[in-house]
C-alpha positions as MATLAB code, in Angstrom:
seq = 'XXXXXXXXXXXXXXXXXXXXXXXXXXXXXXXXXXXXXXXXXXXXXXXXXXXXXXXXXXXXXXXXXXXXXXXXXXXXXXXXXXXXXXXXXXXXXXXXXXXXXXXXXXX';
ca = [
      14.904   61.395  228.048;
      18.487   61.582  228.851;
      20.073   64.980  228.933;
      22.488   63.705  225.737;
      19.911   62.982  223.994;
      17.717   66.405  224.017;
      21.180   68.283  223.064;
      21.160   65.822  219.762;
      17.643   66.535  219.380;
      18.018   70.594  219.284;
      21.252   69.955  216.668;
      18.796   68.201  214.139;
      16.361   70.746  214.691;
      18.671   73.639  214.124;
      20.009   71.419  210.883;
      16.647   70.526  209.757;
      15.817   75.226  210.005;
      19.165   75.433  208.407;
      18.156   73.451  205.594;
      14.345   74.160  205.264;
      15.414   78.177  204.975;
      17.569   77.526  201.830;
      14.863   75.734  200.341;
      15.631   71.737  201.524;
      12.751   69.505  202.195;
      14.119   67.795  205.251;
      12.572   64.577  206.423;
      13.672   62.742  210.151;
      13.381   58.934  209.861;
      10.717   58.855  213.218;
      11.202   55.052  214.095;
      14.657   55.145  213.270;
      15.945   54.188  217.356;
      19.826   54.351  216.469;
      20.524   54.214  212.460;
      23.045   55.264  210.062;
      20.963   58.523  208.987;
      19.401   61.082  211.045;
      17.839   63.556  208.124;
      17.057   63.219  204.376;
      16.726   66.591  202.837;
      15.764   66.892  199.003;
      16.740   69.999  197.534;
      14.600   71.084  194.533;
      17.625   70.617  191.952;
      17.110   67.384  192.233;
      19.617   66.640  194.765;
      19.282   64.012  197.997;
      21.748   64.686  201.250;
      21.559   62.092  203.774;
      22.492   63.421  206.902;
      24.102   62.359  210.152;
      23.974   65.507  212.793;
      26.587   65.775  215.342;
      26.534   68.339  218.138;
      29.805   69.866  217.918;
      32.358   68.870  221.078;
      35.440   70.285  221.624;
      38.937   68.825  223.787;
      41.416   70.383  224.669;
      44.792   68.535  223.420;
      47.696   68.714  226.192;
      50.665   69.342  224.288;
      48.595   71.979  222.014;
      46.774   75.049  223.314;
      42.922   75.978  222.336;
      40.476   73.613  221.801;
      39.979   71.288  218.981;
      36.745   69.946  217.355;
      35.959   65.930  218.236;
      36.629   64.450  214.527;
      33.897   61.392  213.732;
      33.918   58.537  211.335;
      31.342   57.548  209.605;
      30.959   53.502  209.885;
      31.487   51.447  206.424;
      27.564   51.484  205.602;
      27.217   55.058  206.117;
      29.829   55.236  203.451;
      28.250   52.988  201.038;
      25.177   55.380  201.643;
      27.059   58.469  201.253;
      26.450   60.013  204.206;
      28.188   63.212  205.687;
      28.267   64.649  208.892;
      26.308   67.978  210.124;
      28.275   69.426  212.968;
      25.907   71.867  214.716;
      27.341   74.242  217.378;
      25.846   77.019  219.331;
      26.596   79.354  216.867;
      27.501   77.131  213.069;
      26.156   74.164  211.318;
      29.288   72.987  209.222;
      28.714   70.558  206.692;
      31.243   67.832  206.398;
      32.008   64.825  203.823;
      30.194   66.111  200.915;
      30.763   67.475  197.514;
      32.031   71.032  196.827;
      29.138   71.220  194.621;
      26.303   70.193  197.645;
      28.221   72.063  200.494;
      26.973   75.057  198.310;
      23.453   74.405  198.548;
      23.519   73.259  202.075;
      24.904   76.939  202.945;
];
């Protein structure tokens, strides 16, 4: 397995232990080879997040100093889906695209 591919896998794992400790089911599609979702978590308030991890890259912008967070966009059917991104760092899962409402019970 390429070396890319293992980081992704530890971000969905630290999502999917994010999740499962506030009380998420979380579900990983296992055939899915390169899809629009990478987790479905079902929170028990009735509520369905589908997920789309990203591991958290940073750049640093030439005529700016520090370094600034790689911004993603999700394709047209992950919109139709209402997807949002999960960007997983070393040290933060941040929850992006979604309600005020969800981004409550994701954290």
């Amino acid at each position: 397995m390429h070396a890319k591919h293992q980081v992704g896998q530890v971000s969905e794992a630290r999502v999917a232990l994010h999740l499962s400790q506030r009380g998420w089911w979380v579900f990983a599609p296992i055939f899915a080879v390169a899809g629009p979702i990478d987790l479905i978590a079902v929170h028990p308030r009735v509520y369905i997040a589908l997920i789309d991890v990203k591991t958290e890259t940073k750049r640093s912008l030439a005529n700016r100093p520090g370094k600034y967070r790689i911004s993603r966009v999700l394709s047209p059917l992950q919109k139709r889906l209402q997807v949002f991104f999960a960007y997983a760092s070393s040290d933060d899962i941040k929850f992006v695209g979604c309600s005020d409402e969800m981004n409550e019970l994701l954290h």
